[in-house]
Amino acid sequence: MQRRPPSIPCPLRLPLGLFLLWALVGTLDARAADPGVPARDLPSPAPRTVIAALGRVEPLSEEIRIAAAMTGRLAEVMLDEGQPVTRGQVVATLENADHLARVQEAQANVAIAQAALERVINGARPSEREEAAAAVGEAQAHLTRAERELSRQIGLAQKRLGSGQDLDNVGSARDVAQAQLARARARLAVVDSPARADEQARAEAELALAQARLAVARALYEKSFVRSPIDGVVLRRFRRAGEQVTEMGDTPILAVGDLAHLRVRAEVDEADIALLRVGQDAYIQADAYGERRFPGRVGRIGSLMGRKQVLSDDPAERKDTRVLEVLIDLEPGLALPAGLRVNAYIAIPPPD
């Protein structure tokens, strides 16, 4: 028996749906392979308009953790979370009775050194000057009387009415009176003379040393007062009265921030960093605020790639993606809690 050759499948024998699919694919392949088909007839992907990223709200000043400048025990913490604070305001104090005593001691030493310098500059008191002048007058009177007595004894000796011993005694008394007058005049000169340069320099140096010690004591005393470096709000309180703190920074007392000006620290995937520009319009959304949008603008673009720090609740999210931090400055007056996790959307400008 003669065998018939195998039949070739015909498109008309296929089910209608498969036939139509086969015809459509063939047509598309033919048009794609045909250079004469215009490119505008092919579908093109829609251009991207935004960059999406996760971020957190933070004060424009960032979160500043205030620590003590010296080791000690907290005597008082004046503020609690949510309270306003001004720059330079004392927010906590350390136990400082010993430092206050050193300040008072140093102040007394400065007063003593100041008085010593004034004594050197001013010289003797007025009463001492008067006493020295009176001593000169008294010595002068004694000398005058001794000279008169000596003249009288000389006259008697010339008339051979006096003895030689009396003449010698009167002469000695005159010499003593002259020496007393010279001593009194020398003392008056010392009292009236200006201060010696070396004595004044020494007194001034002792005063400067006392003042320097007072400045050191005051500086240590001032360190017992912990002050806020900015105007803002207390974000967190870490320590209470009675706890020990150090100047190493590992025991912060309070965290403060300026919530009047907020920004978002967003993490942009490395695939999108080429589309970033400073000044791009942006907005953020948070689950707690529904569809409400909070506008802002890109204020700064980081220069160092890093790992993700803000993660979503999606268990399938990749955590090893490299990201670039972008700071989005929000419009003033927005009331958002610091640390709020948000979705940030940065507008991509249309191509030129």
Coordinates of C-alpha atoms in Angstrom, one line a residue:
M1 CA 0.0 0.0 0.0
Q2 CA 1.3 3.4 -0.9
R3 CA 1.9 5.7 2.2
R4 CA 0.7 9.3 2.1
P5 CA 3.2 12.0 3.1
P6 CA 2.7 13.7 6.5
S7 CA 0.5 16.7 6.3
I8 CA 1.8 20.2 7.2
P9 CA -0.3 22.0 9.9
C10 CA -2.3 24.8 8.6
P11 CA -3.2 27.9 10.5
L12 CA -6.8 27.4 9.7
R13 CA -6.8 24.2 11.6
L14 CA -5.6 25.9 14.9
P15 CA -8.1 27.2 17.5
L16 CA -9.3 30.7 16.7
G17 CA -7.7 32.3 19.8
L18 CA -4.2 30.8 19.1
F19 CA -4.5 31.8 15.5
L20 CA -5.2 35.4 16.3
L21 CA -2.2 35.5 18.8
W22 CA 0.1 33.9 16.2
A23 CA -1.0 36.4 13.6
L24 CA -0.5 39.4 16.0
V25 CA 3.0 38.3 17.0
G26 CA 4.0 37.7 13.5
T27 CA 2.7 41.2 12.5
L28 CA 4.6 42.9 15.3
D29 CA 7.8 41.0 14.5
A30 CA 7.5 41.9 10.9
R31 CA 6.9 45.6 11.7
A32 CA 9.8 45.7 14.2
A33 CA 12.1 44.1 11.6
D34 CA 10.9 46.3 8.9
P35 CA 13.0 49.5 8.9
G36 CA 10.3 51.3 7.0
V37 CA 7.9 51.2 9.9
P38 CA 7.9 54.7 11.7
A39 CA 9.2 54.6 15.4
R40 CA 6.2 56.8 16.5
D41 CA 3.9 53.9 15.8
L42 CA 5.6 51.8 18.5
P43 CA 4.5 52.3 22.2
S44 CA 7.1 54.1 24.4
P45 CA 7.4 54.0 28.2
A46 CA 6.0 57.0 30.1
P47 CA 8.7 59.3 31.5
R48 CA 9.4 59.3 35.2
T49 CA 8.2 62.4 37.1
V50 CA 9.4 61.8 40.7
I51 CA 12.1 60.1 42.7
A52 CA 10.6 58.2 45.7
A53 CA 12.6 57.6 48.9
L54 CA 12.2 56.9 52.6
G55 CA 13.2 59.5 55.2
R56 CA 12.7 60.8 58.7
V57 CA 11.7 64.3 59.9
E58 CA 14.3 66.1 62.0
P59 CA 14.9 69.6 63.2
L60 CA 16.9 71.9 60.9
S61 CA 19.4 72.2 63.8
E62 CA 19.5 68.4 64.0
E63 CA 19.1 66.7 67.4
I64 CA 21.7 68.2 69.7
R65 CA 22.5 66.2 72.8
I66 CA 23.6 68.4 75.7
A67 CA 26.2 67.0 78.1
A68 CA 28.1 68.4 81.0
A69 CA 31.5 70.0 80.5
M70 CA 32.9 68.3 83.7
T71 CA 32.5 65.2 85.7
G72 CA 30.1 65.5 88.6
R73 CA 26.7 64.6 90.1
L74 CA 23.6 66.3 88.8
A75 CA 22.0 68.6 91.4
E76 CA 19.0 69.6 89.3
V77 CA 17.6 69.2 85.8
M78 CA 15.3 72.1 85.2
L79 CA 13.4 71.1 82.0
D80 CA 11.4 68.1 80.8
E81 CA 10.5 66.8 77.3
G82 CA 8.4 69.2 75.3
Q83 CA 9.3 72.3 77.1
P84 CA 10.8 75.3 75.2
V85 CA 14.4 76.4 75.8
T86 CA 16.4 79.5 74.8
R87 CA 20.0 79.8 73.9
G88 CA 22.2 80.2 76.9
Q89 CA 19.5 79.1 79.3
V90 CA 20.6 76.9 82.2
V91 CA 19.0 73.5 81.8
A92 CA 20.9 71.6 84.5
T93 CA 23.3 72.1 87.3
L94 CA 26.0 70.0 89.0
E95 CA 26.8 69.9 92.6
N96 CA 29.2 72.9 92.9
A97 CA 29.6 74.0 96.5
D98 CA 33.4 73.3 96.4
H99 CA 33.8 75.3 93.2
L100 CA 31.9 78.2 94.7
A101 CA 34.2 78.2 97.8
R102 CA 37.3 78.3 95.5
V103 CA 35.8 81.3 93.7
Q104 CA 35.2 83.2 97.0
E105 CA 38.8 82.4 98.1
A106 CA 40.2 83.6 94.9
Q107 CA 38.2 86.8 95.1
A108 CA 39.6 87.5 98.6
N109 CA 43.2 86.9 97.3
V110 CA 42.6 89.4 94.5
A111 CA 41.4 92.0 97.1
I112 CA 44.5 91.5 99.1
A113 CA 46.8 91.8 96.1
Q114 CA 45.0 95.0 95.0
A115 CA 45.4 96.6 98.4
A116 CA 49.1 95.7 98.4
L117 CA 49.6 97.4 95.0
E118 CA 47.7 100.5 96.1
R119 CA 49.9 100.7 99.2
V120 CA 53.0 100.6 97.1
I121 CA 51.7 103.2 94.7
N122 CA 50.2 105.6 97.3
G123 CA 53.1 105.2 99.8
A124 CA 52.5 106.0 103.4
R125 CA 49.2 107.1 104.9
P126 CA 48.7 110.8 105.6
S127 CA 49.0 110.2 109.3
E128 CA 52.4 108.6 108.7
R129 CA 53.5 111.5 106.7
E130 CA 52.4 113.9 109.4
E131 CA 54.2 111.9 112.0
A132 CA 57.5 111.9 110.0
A133 CA 57.2 115.6 109.5
A134 CA 56.6 116.2 113.2
A135 CA 59.7 114.0 114.0
V136 CA 61.8 116.3 111.8
G137 CA 60.5 119.3 113.6
E138 CA 61.2 117.8 117.0
A139 CA 64.7 116.8 116.0
Q140 CA 65.3 120.3 114.6
A141 CA 64.2 121.8 118.0
H142 CA 66.5 119.5 119.9
L143 CA 69.4 120.4 117.7
T144 CA 68.7 124.2 118.1
R145 CA 68.6 123.8 121.9
A146 CA 71.8 121.8 121.8
E147 CA 73.6 124.3 119.7
R148 CA 72.5 127.1 122.1
E149 CA 73.7 125.2 125.1
L150 CA 77.0 124.5 123.3
S151 CA 77.5 128.2 122.6
R152 CA 76.8 129.1 126.2
Q153 CA 79.3 126.6 127.4
I154 CA 81.9 127.8 125.0
G155 CA 81.4 131.4 126.3
L156 CA 81.8 130.2 129.9
A157 CA 84.9 128.3 129.0
Q158 CA 86.4 131.3 127.4
K159 CA 85.8 133.3 130.7
R160 CA 87.1 130.3 132.6
L161 CA 83.8 129.9 134.4
G162 CA 82.9 126.5 133.1
S163 CA 84.5 123.1 133.2
G164 CA 85.8 121.2 130.3
Q165 CA 83.6 118.2 131.1
D166 CA 80.4 120.3 130.7
L167 CA 81.7 121.6 127.4
D168 CA 82.3 118.0 126.2
N169 CA 78.8 116.9 127.3
V170 CA 77.1 119.7 125.5
G171 CA 79.1 119.0 122.4
S172 CA 78.1 115.4 122.4
A173 CA 74.4 116.4 122.9
R174 CA 74.7 118.6 119.9
D175 CA 76.1 115.8 117.8
V176 CA 73.3 113.4 118.9
A177 CA 70.7 116.1 118.0
Q178 CA 72.2 116.4 114.5
A179 CA 72.1 112.7 114.0
Q180 CA 68.4 112.5 115.1
L181 CA 67.6 115.3 112.7
A182 CA 69.3 113.5 109.8
R183 CA 67.4 110.3 110.7
A184 CA 64.1 112.1 110.9
R185 CA 64.7 113.8 107.5
A186 CA 65.6 110.5 105.9
R187 CA 62.4 108.9 107.2
L188 CA 60.3 111.8 105.9
A189 CA 62.0 111.4 102.5
V190 CA 61.2 107.7 102.4
V191 CA 57.6 108.4 103.3
D192 CA 57.2 111.1 100.7
S193 CA 59.2 109.3 97.9
P194 CA 57.3 107.6 95.1
A195 CA 57.1 103.7 94.8
R196 CA 60.2 101.9 93.5
A197 CA 59.8 100.4 90.1
D198 CA 60.7 96.9 91.2
E199 CA 58.3 97.0 94.2
Q200 CA 55.4 98.2 92.0
A201 CA 56.2 95.6 89.3
R202 CA 56.2 92.8 92.0
A203 CA 52.9 94.1 93.4
E204 CA 51.3 94.2 89.9
A205 CA 52.5 90.7 89.1
E206 CA 51.0 89.4 92.4
L207 CA 47.7 91.0 91.5
A208 CA 47.8 89.5 88.0
L209 CA 48.4 86.1 89.4
A210 CA 45.5 86.4 91.9
Q211 CA 43.2 87.5 89.1
A212 CA 44.3 84.6 86.9
R213 CA 43.5 82.2 89.7
L214 CA 40.1 83.8 90.1
A215 CA 39.4 83.4 86.4
V216 CA 40.3 79.7 86.6
A217 CA 38.0 79.2 89.7
R218 CA 35.2 81.0 87.9
A219 CA 35.6 78.9 84.8
L220 CA 35.4 75.7 86.8
Y221 CA 32.4 77.0 88.6
E222 CA 30.7 78.0 85.4
K223 CA 31.2 74.5 84.0
S224 CA 28.8 73.2 86.7
F225 CA 26.0 75.0 84.9
V226 CA 24.8 73.2 81.7
R227 CA 23.3 75.6 79.1
S228 CA 21.4 75.1 75.9
P229 CA 23.4 76.1 72.7
I230 CA 20.2 76.9 70.7
D231 CA 16.6 78.1 70.9
G232 CA 14.3 75.2 70.6
V233 CA 12.4 72.4 72.4
V234 CA 13.5 69.6 74.7
L235 CA 13.2 66.5 72.6
R236 CA 14.3 63.9 75.1
R237 CA 15.5 63.8 78.7
F238 CA 18.2 61.2 79.6
R239 CA 19.2 62.0 83.1
R240 CA 17.7 63.1 86.4
A241 CA 19.0 64.7 89.6
G242 CA 21.5 62.5 91.5
E243 CA 22.9 60.7 88.5
Q244 CA 26.6 60.9 87.7
V245 CA 27.7 62.5 84.4
T246 CA 31.1 63.0 82.7
E247 CA 32.6 65.3 80.2
M248 CA 33.3 62.5 77.8
G249 CA 29.9 63.0 76.1
D250 CA 28.7 59.4 76.8
T251 CA 26.2 60.6 79.4
P252 CA 24.0 63.3 77.7
I253 CA 21.5 65.1 79.9
L254 CA 19.0 66.4 77.4
A255 CA 18.4 66.4 73.6
V256 CA 17.1 69.7 72.1
G257 CA 16.2 70.8 68.6
D258 CA 14.6 73.7 66.8
L259 CA 11.2 72.4 65.7
A260 CA 10.3 75.8 64.1
H261 CA 12.3 74.8 61.1
L262 CA 12.1 71.1 59.9
R263 CA 13.7 69.1 57.2
V264 CA 13.7 65.5 56.0
R265 CA 16.7 63.3 55.8
A266 CA 15.8 61.1 52.8
E267 CA 17.8 58.1 51.4
V268 CA 17.8 58.0 47.6
D269 CA 18.7 54.7 45.9
E270 CA 22.0 54.8 44.0
A271 CA 20.2 54.2 40.7
D272 CA 18.5 57.6 41.0
I273 CA 21.3 59.9 42.2
A274 CA 22.0 61.2 38.7
L275 CA 18.6 62.8 38.7
L276 CA 19.2 64.8 41.8
R277 CA 19.7 68.6 41.8
V278 CA 19.8 71.1 44.6
G279 CA 16.7 73.2 44.6
Q280 CA 14.3 70.5 43.2
D281 CA 10.7 70.7 44.4
A282 CA 9.7 67.9 46.7
Y283 CA 6.9 66.9 49.0
I284 CA 6.5 64.3 51.7
Q285 CA 3.7 62.1 53.0
A286 CA 3.2 60.1 56.2
D287 CA 0.7 57.4 57.0
A288 CA -0.4 59.3 60.1
Y289 CA -1.6 62.3 57.9
G290 CA -3.2 60.3 55.1
E291 CA -3.0 61.9 51.6
R292 CA -1.9 65.3 52.9
R293 CA 1.3 66.6 51.2
F294 CA 3.9 68.7 53.0
P295 CA 5.9 70.7 50.4
G296 CA 9.6 71.3 50.5
R297 CA 12.8 71.7 48.5
V298 CA 16.1 69.9 48.1
G299 CA 18.5 71.9 50.2
R300 CA 21.6 69.6 50.2
I301 CA 22.8 66.5 48.5
G302 CA 25.2 64.2 50.3
S303 CA 28.6 63.2 48.8
L304 CA 29.0 59.8 50.5
M305 CA 27.1 56.6 49.7
G306 CA 26.1 54.4 52.6
R307 CA 23.7 51.8 53.9
K308 CA 20.1 52.3 54.6
Q309 CA 19.2 53.7 57.9
V310 CA 15.4 54.2 57.4
L311 CA 13.6 50.9 56.7
S312 CA 9.9 50.3 55.8
D313 CA 7.7 47.6 57.1
D314 CA 7.9 45.6 53.9
P315 CA 9.7 42.2 54.7
A316 CA 10.7 41.9 51.0
E317 CA 12.6 45.2 51.1
R318 CA 16.3 45.0 50.3
K319 CA 18.4 46.2 53.1
D320 CA 21.8 46.0 51.4
T321 CA 21.1 48.7 48.9
R322 CA 23.5 51.6 48.8
V323 CA 21.8 55.0 49.2
L324 CA 22.7 58.7 49.2
E325 CA 21.4 61.1 51.9
V326 CA 19.4 64.1 50.6
L327 CA 18.2 66.9 52.9
I328 CA 14.8 68.3 52.0
D329 CA 14.0 71.6 53.7
L330 CA 10.3 71.8 54.6
E331 CA 8.3 75.0 54.5
P332 CA 8.4 77.0 57.8
G333 CA 5.5 76.6 60.2
L334 CA 4.8 72.9 59.7
A335 CA 4.1 71.0 62.9
L336 CA 5.5 67.5 62.6
P337 CA 7.1 65.3 65.3
A338 CA 10.9 64.8 65.0
G339 CA 11.7 61.2 64.0
L340 CA 8.5 60.7 62.0
R341 CA 9.1 58.2 59.1
V342 CA 7.8 59.6 55.8
N343 CA 7.8 58.9 52.1
A344 CA 9.6 61.6 50.2
Y345 CA 9.0 62.5 46.5
I346 CA 11.4 64.6 44.6
A347 CA 10.2 66.1 41.3
I348 CA 12.3 65.3 38.3
P349 CA 12.4 68.3 35.9
P350 CA 11.4 67.7 32.3
P351 CA 14.3 67.3 29.9
D352 CA 15.3 70.4 28.0

